[in-house]
């Protein structure tokens, strides 16, 4: 009896451990990367997104808002790898960049970054955005862009980008969205507003599933399978003119007599015809029989 009790306790302990390990594995490798459905402050979040000065290449597809700051490895990777997939799936990525506020008196953004963000929020210049994102952050000097520091209007725009991010984070917290950038917001097929803290690439696939975007561009599996493409039929050459043997005239074709207006005219002789590359040789005649005294030779 005592042995049965001990084995029962050990079995229960092992079962609890296995359940705990299984739940942790499910949460660590799957659940924590799933997007969050927004259940509170939907109207306020949508109003913020509509009023923000996002930049986009256009296309008019399903809008996908990507919020982040430029000097971020996760944001840079999302721009290079995931944004083209979303666009290939018919979505329209809309990028909203902000300047991070100072931390303990130390600036977290450069003057060139603040100047570029102010210019983008004022003009929504897609070409400027492309130039900026294709240049390493440390090498970007914002040449040709008006500085924001010392300009009251542009400094106000930079502060507005920071307030936008702070308000968006505040509205997303009741739904359980962590303030990790890039933040990606979109609406699924049923119209529900969803959000993803997509710093980890393992969460990108859920967005592609919702929007029907391909997992990779130019996937070989999307190529047509052999045998599914109809083969081209052999061309009909029944009406082609007959080919004559060398040295013989071309036989006339059967058919109705041509109209007088359609009778082909003989080509005009050229004044200076090109010299032939080889002298023309007359056709060789067949040998004639010659009769002699006793034998006929050919």
GROMACS .gro file of N, CA and C in nm, residues 22-113:
model
  276
   22UNK      N    1   0.500   2.168  -2.108
   22UNK     CA    2   0.424   2.181  -2.232
   22UNK      C    3   0.362   2.320  -2.246
   23UNK      N    4   0.307   2.372  -2.137
   23UNK     CA    5   0.248   2.505  -2.143
   23UNK      C    6   0.355   2.611  -2.170
   24UNK      N    7   0.470   2.596  -2.104
   24UNK     CA    8   0.579   2.692  -2.128
   24UNK      C    9   0.626   2.687  -2.272
   25UNK      N   10   0.638   2.567  -2.328
   25UNK     CA   11   0.682   2.555  -2.468
   25UNK      C   12   0.579   2.617  -2.561
   26UNK      N   13   0.451   2.594  -2.534
   26UNK     CA   14   0.346   2.654  -2.618
   26UNK      C   15   0.351   2.805  -2.611
   27UNK      N   16   0.368   2.859  -2.493
   27UNK     CA   17   0.372   3.005  -2.479
   27UNK      C   18   0.500   3.063  -2.539
   28UNK      N   19   0.613   2.997  -2.516
   28UNK     CA   20   0.742   3.053  -2.557
   28UNK      C   21   0.762   3.045  -2.708
   29UNK      N   22   0.713   2.940  -2.772
   29UNK     CA   23   0.740   2.921  -2.913
   29UNK      C   24   0.623   2.956  -3.005
   30UNK      N   25   0.506   2.983  -2.947
   30UNK     CA   26   0.390   3.008  -3.033
   30UNK      C   27   0.302   3.122  -2.981
   31UNK      N   28   0.252   3.108  -2.861
   31UNK     CA   29   0.147   3.200  -2.814
   31UNK      C   30   0.196   3.343  -2.801
   32UNK      N   31   0.317   3.364  -2.754
   32UNK     CA   32   0.361   3.501  -2.728
   32UNK      C   33   0.390   3.579  -2.856
   33UNK      N   34   0.393   3.510  -2.971
   33UNK     CA   35   0.414   3.580  -3.098
   33UNK      C   36   0.284   3.605  -3.173
   34UNK      N   37   0.173   3.557  -3.120
   34UNK     CA   38   0.045   3.580  -3.186
   34UNK      C   39   0.003   3.726  -3.173
   35UNK      N   40  -0.065   3.779  -3.275
   35UNK     CA   41  -0.114   3.916  -3.264
   35UNK      C   42  -0.225   3.928  -3.161
   36UNK      N   43  -0.247   4.049  -3.117
   36UNK     CA   44  -0.348   4.077  -3.014
   36UNK      C   45  -0.466   4.148  -3.080
   37UNK      N   46  -0.585   4.099  -3.055
   37UNK     CA   47  -0.705   4.167  -3.104
   37UNK      C   48  -0.741   4.280  -3.009
   38UNK      N   49  -0.752   4.400  -3.062
   38UNK     CA   50  -0.780   4.518  -2.979
   38UNK      C   51  -0.925   4.515  -2.935
   39UNK      N   52  -0.945   4.516  -2.806
   39UNK     CA   53  -1.080   4.511  -2.750
   39UNK      C   54  -1.121   4.642  -2.685
   40UNK      N   55  -1.026   4.733  -2.665
   40UNK     CA   56  -1.056   4.862  -2.602
   40UNK      C   57  -0.989   4.974  -2.682
   41UNK      N   58  -1.052   5.091  -2.678
   41UNK     CA   59  -0.999   5.214  -2.741
   41UNK      C   60  -0.980   5.198  -2.892
   42UNK      N   61  -1.065   5.119  -2.957
   42UNK     CA   62  -1.048   5.102  -3.102
   42UNK      C   63  -1.066   5.233  -3.177
   43UNK      N   64  -1.166   5.312  -3.141
   43UNK     CA   65  -1.192   5.437  -3.212
   43UNK      C   66  -1.077   5.535  -3.193
   44UNK      N   67  -1.025   5.543  -3.071
   44UNK     CA   68  -0.914   5.637  -3.046
   44UNK      C   69  -0.789   5.596  -3.122
   45UNK      N   70  -0.763   5.464  -3.128
   45UNK     CA   71  -0.644   5.416  -3.200
   45UNK      C   72  -0.658   5.443  -3.350
   46UNK      N   73  -0.776   5.416  -3.406
   46UNK     CA   74  -0.797   5.441  -3.548
   46UNK      C   75  -0.787   5.590  -3.581
   47UNK      N   76  -0.834   5.674  -3.491
   47UNK     CA   77  -0.823   5.819  -3.515
   47UNK      C   78  -0.678   5.863  -3.515
   48UNK      N   79  -0.599   5.809  -3.425
   48UNK     CA   80  -0.456   5.842  -3.422
   48UNK      C   81  -0.388   5.801  -3.552
   49UNK      N   82  -0.418   5.682  -3.599
   49UNK     CA   83  -0.355   5.633  -3.722
   49UNK      C   84  -0.396   5.717  -3.843
   50UNK      N   85  -0.522   5.758  -3.847
   50UNK     CA   86  -0.569   5.837  -3.961
   50UNK      C   87  -0.508   5.977  -3.960
   51UNK      N   88  -0.486   6.034  -3.843
   51UNK     CA   89  -0.435   6.171  -3.835
   51UNK      C   90  -0.283   6.177  -3.844
   52UNK      N   91  -0.215   6.065  -3.830
   52UNK     CA   92  -0.070   6.066  -3.837
   52UNK      C   93  -0.024   6.087  -3.980
   53UNK      N   94   0.094   6.147  -3.997
   53UNK     CA   95   0.150   6.171  -4.130
   53UNK      C   96   0.233   6.049  -4.172
   54UNK      N   97   0.165   5.945  -4.215
   54UNK     CA   98   0.235   5.825  -4.259
   54UNK      C   99   0.282   5.846  -4.403
   55UNK      N  100   0.382   5.768  -4.441
   55UNK     CA  101   0.434   5.770  -4.578
   55UNK      C  102   0.413   5.632  -4.638
   56UNK      N  103   0.385   5.630  -4.767
   56UNK     CA  104   0.355   5.504  -4.833
   56UNK      C  105   0.389   5.516  -4.980
   57UNK      N  106   0.422   5.401  -5.039
   57UNK     CA  107   0.446   5.397  -5.183
   57UNK      C  108   0.317   5.400  -5.262
   58UNK      N  109   0.204   5.380  -5.195
   58UNK     CA  110   0.076   5.379  -5.264
   58UNK      C  111   0.034   5.237  -5.299
   59UNK      N  112  -0.068   5.227  -5.379
   59UNK     CA  113  -0.119   5.098  -5.419
   59UNK      C  114  -0.265   5.079  -5.385
   60UNK      N  115  -0.311   5.146  -5.278
   60UNK     CA  116  -0.452   5.140  -5.244
   60UNK      C  117  -0.500   5.008  -5.189
   61UNK      N  118  -0.411   4.925  -5.137
   61UNK     CA  119  -0.453   4.797  -5.081
   61UNK      C  120  -0.494   4.809  -4.936
   62UNK      N  121  -0.502   4.694  -4.868
   62UNK     CA  122  -0.534   4.692  -4.727
   62UNK      C  123  -0.427   4.764  -4.648
   63UNK      N  124  -0.460   4.872  -4.573
   63UNK     CA  125  -0.356   4.947  -4.502
   63UNK      C  126  -0.299   4.868  -4.384
   64UNK      N  127  -0.168   4.871  -4.374
   64UNK     CA  128  -0.096   4.811  -4.262
   64UNK      C  129  -0.003   4.918  -4.206
   65UNK      N  130  -0.026   4.960  -4.083
   65UNK     CA  131   0.050   5.068  -4.022
   65UNK      C  132   0.170   5.010  -3.947
   66UNK      N  133   0.287   5.063  -3.978
   66UNK     CA  134   0.412   5.019  -3.915
   66UNK      C  135   0.469   5.139  -3.841
   67UNK      N  136   0.475   5.130  -3.710
   67UNK     CA  137   0.519   5.240  -3.624
   67UNK      C  138   0.653   5.203  -3.564
   68UNK      N  139   0.751   5.292  -3.574
   68UNK     CA  140   0.882   5.263  -3.516
   68UNK      C  141   0.975   5.382  -3.528
   69UNK      N  142   1.100   5.361  -3.490
   69UNK     CA  143   1.202   5.464  -3.503
   69UNK      C  144   1.314   5.410  -3.590
   70UNK      N  145   1.387   5.500  -3.656
   70UNK     CA  146   1.476   5.462  -3.765
   70UNK      C  147   1.596   5.380  -3.718
   71UNK      N  148   1.665   5.424  -3.617
   71UNK     CA  149   1.789   5.357  -3.575
   71UNK      C  150   1.756   5.234  -3.493
   72UNK      N  151   1.693   5.137  -3.556
   72UNK     CA  152   1.651   5.015  -3.490
   72UNK      C  153   1.675   4.899  -3.585
   73UNK      N  154   1.746   4.797  -3.536
   73UNK     CA  155   1.775   4.681  -3.621
   73UNK      C  156   1.647   4.607  -3.659
   74UNK      N  157   1.552   4.597  -3.564
   74UNK     CA  158   1.426   4.528  -3.594
   74UNK      C  159   1.345   4.604  -3.699
   75UNK      N  160   1.342   4.736  -3.687
   75UNK     CA  161   1.268   4.817  -3.785
   75UNK      C  162   1.334   4.809  -3.922
   76UNK      N  163   1.465   4.814  -3.925
   76UNK     CA  164   1.536   4.806  -4.052
   76UNK      C  165   1.511   4.672  -4.120
   77UNK      N  166   1.511   4.564  -4.043
   77UNK     CA  167   1.487   4.432  -4.101
   77UNK      C  168   1.344   4.419  -4.151
   78UNK      N  169   1.248   4.477  -4.079
   78UNK     CA  170   1.109   4.471  -4.124
   78UNK      C  171   1.091   4.546  -4.255
   79UNK      N  172   1.158   4.660  -4.268
   79UNK     CA  173   1.149   4.737  -4.392
   79UNK      C  174   1.205   4.659  -4.510
   80UNK      N  175   1.317   4.590  -4.489
   80UNK     CA  176   1.384   4.522  -4.599
   80UNK      C  177   1.318   4.390  -4.636
   81UNK      N  178   1.272   4.313  -4.537
   81UNK     CA  179   1.227   4.177  -4.563
   81UNK      C  180   1.075   4.163  -4.570
   82UNK      N  181   1.004   4.221  -4.474
   82UNK     CA  182   0.862   4.191  -4.463
   82UNK      C  183   0.773   4.285  -4.543
   83UNK      N  184   0.811   4.412  -4.551
   83UNK     CA  185   0.727   4.507  -4.625
   83UNK      C  186   0.706   4.467  -4.771
   84UNK      N  187   0.809   4.419  -4.844
   84UNK     CA  188   0.782   4.374  -4.981
   84UNK      C  189   0.685   4.256  -4.989
   85UNK      N  190   0.686   4.167  -4.890
   85UNK     CA  191   0.592   4.055  -4.892
   85UNK      C  192   0.448   4.104  -4.874
   86UNK      N  193   0.430   4.198  -4.782
   86UNK     CA  194   0.295   4.251  -4.762
   86UNK      C  195   0.244   4.321  -4.887
   87UNK      N  196   0.331   4.396  -4.952
   87UNK     CA  197   0.290   4.464  -5.075
   87UNK      C  198   0.260   4.363  -5.186
   88UNK      N  199   0.337   4.253  -5.192
   88UNK     CA  200   0.309   4.150  -5.292
   88UNK      C  201   0.175   4.082  -5.266
   89UNK      N  202   0.129   4.082  -5.141
   89UNK     CA  203   0.000   4.023  -5.109
   89UNK      C  204  -0.117   4.118  -5.126
   90UNK      N  205  -0.093   4.240  -5.177
   90UNK     CA  206  -0.201   4.334  -5.201
   90UNK      C  207  -0.223   4.434  -5.090
   91UNK      N  208  -0.140   4.433  -4.986
   91UNK     CA  209  -0.153   4.529  -4.876
   91UNK      C  210  -0.074   4.656  -4.908
   92UNK      N  211  -0.102   4.760  -4.833
   92UNK     CA  212  -0.031   4.888  -4.848
   92UNK      C  213   0.038   4.922  -4.716
   93UNK      N  214   0.167   4.895  -4.703
   93UNK     CA  215   0.237   4.933  -4.580
   93UNK      C  216   0.246   5.085  -4.567
   94UNK      N  217   0.207   5.135  -4.451
   94UNK     CA  218   0.214   5.278  -4.420
   94UNK      C  219   0.306   5.296  -4.300
   95UNK      N  220   0.413   5.370  -4.319
   95UNK     CA  221   0.516   5.382  -4.218
   95UNK      C  222   0.502   5.513  -4.141
   96UNK      N  223   0.505   5.501  -4.010
   96UNK     CA  224   0.497   5.617  -3.921
   96UNK      C  225   0.621   5.614  -3.832
   97UNK      N  226   0.711   5.707  -3.852
   97UNK     CA  227   0.834   5.712  -3.775
   97UNK      C  228   0.830   5.829  -3.678
   98UNK      N  229   0.890   5.810  -3.563
   98UNK     CA  230   0.893   5.913  -3.459
   98UNK      C  231   1.034   5.925  -3.404
   99UNK      N  232   1.061   6.035  -3.340
   99UNK     CA  233   1.190   6.059  -3.274
   99UNK      C  234   1.178   6.023  -3.127
  100UNK      N  235   1.263   5.937  -3.080
  100UNK     CA  236   1.257   5.896  -2.940
  100UNK      C  237   1.288   6.014  -2.847
  101UNK      N  238   1.217   6.022  -2.736
  101UNK     CA  239   1.244   6.133  -2.642
  101UNK      C  240   1.378   6.114  -2.571
  102UNK      N  241   1.425   6.220  -2.511
  102UNK     CA  242   1.551   6.213  -2.436
  102UNK      C  243   1.534   6.125  -2.313
  103UNK      N  244   1.641   6.059  -2.275
  103UNK     CA  245   1.639   5.974  -2.155
  103UNK      C  246   1.742   6.028  -2.057
  104UNK      N  247   1.692   6.075  -1.942
  104UNK     CA  248   1.777   6.131  -1.837
  104UNK      C  249   1.868   6.242  -1.890
  105UNK      N  250   1.810   6.324  -1.975
  105UNK     CA  251   1.884   6.437  -2.030
  105UNK      C  252   1.971   6.405  -2.150
  106UNK      N  253   1.984   6.278  -2.185
  106UNK     CA  254   2.067   6.238  -2.299
  106UNK      C  255   1.978   6.215  -2.421
  107UNK      N  256   2.007   6.276  -2.535
  107UNK     CA  257   1.923   6.256  -2.654
  107UNK      C  258   1.939   6.116  -2.710
  108UNK      N  259   1.828   6.058  -2.753
  108UNK     CA  260   1.830   5.927  -2.818
  108UNK      C  261   1.814   5.936  -2.969
  109UNK      N  262   1.812   6.057  -3.021
  109UNK     CA  263   1.802   6.078  -3.165
  109UNK      C  264   1.905   6.183  -3.207
  110UNK      N  265   1.943   6.180  -3.331
  110UNK     CA  266   2.042   6.271  -3.384
  110UNK      C  267   1.973   6.392  -3.449
  111UNK      N  268   2.044   6.503  -3.465
  111UNK     CA  269   1.983   6.617  -3.535
  111UNK      C  270   1.937   6.583  -3.676
  112UNK      N  271   2.012   6.499  -3.748
  112UNK     CA  272   1.971   6.460  -3.882
  112UNK      C  273   1.842   6.378  -3.879
  113UNK      N  274   1.829   6.292  -3.779
  113UNK     CA  275   1.706   6.213  -3.766
  113UNK      C  276   1.587   6.301  -3.736
   0.00000   0.00000   0.00000
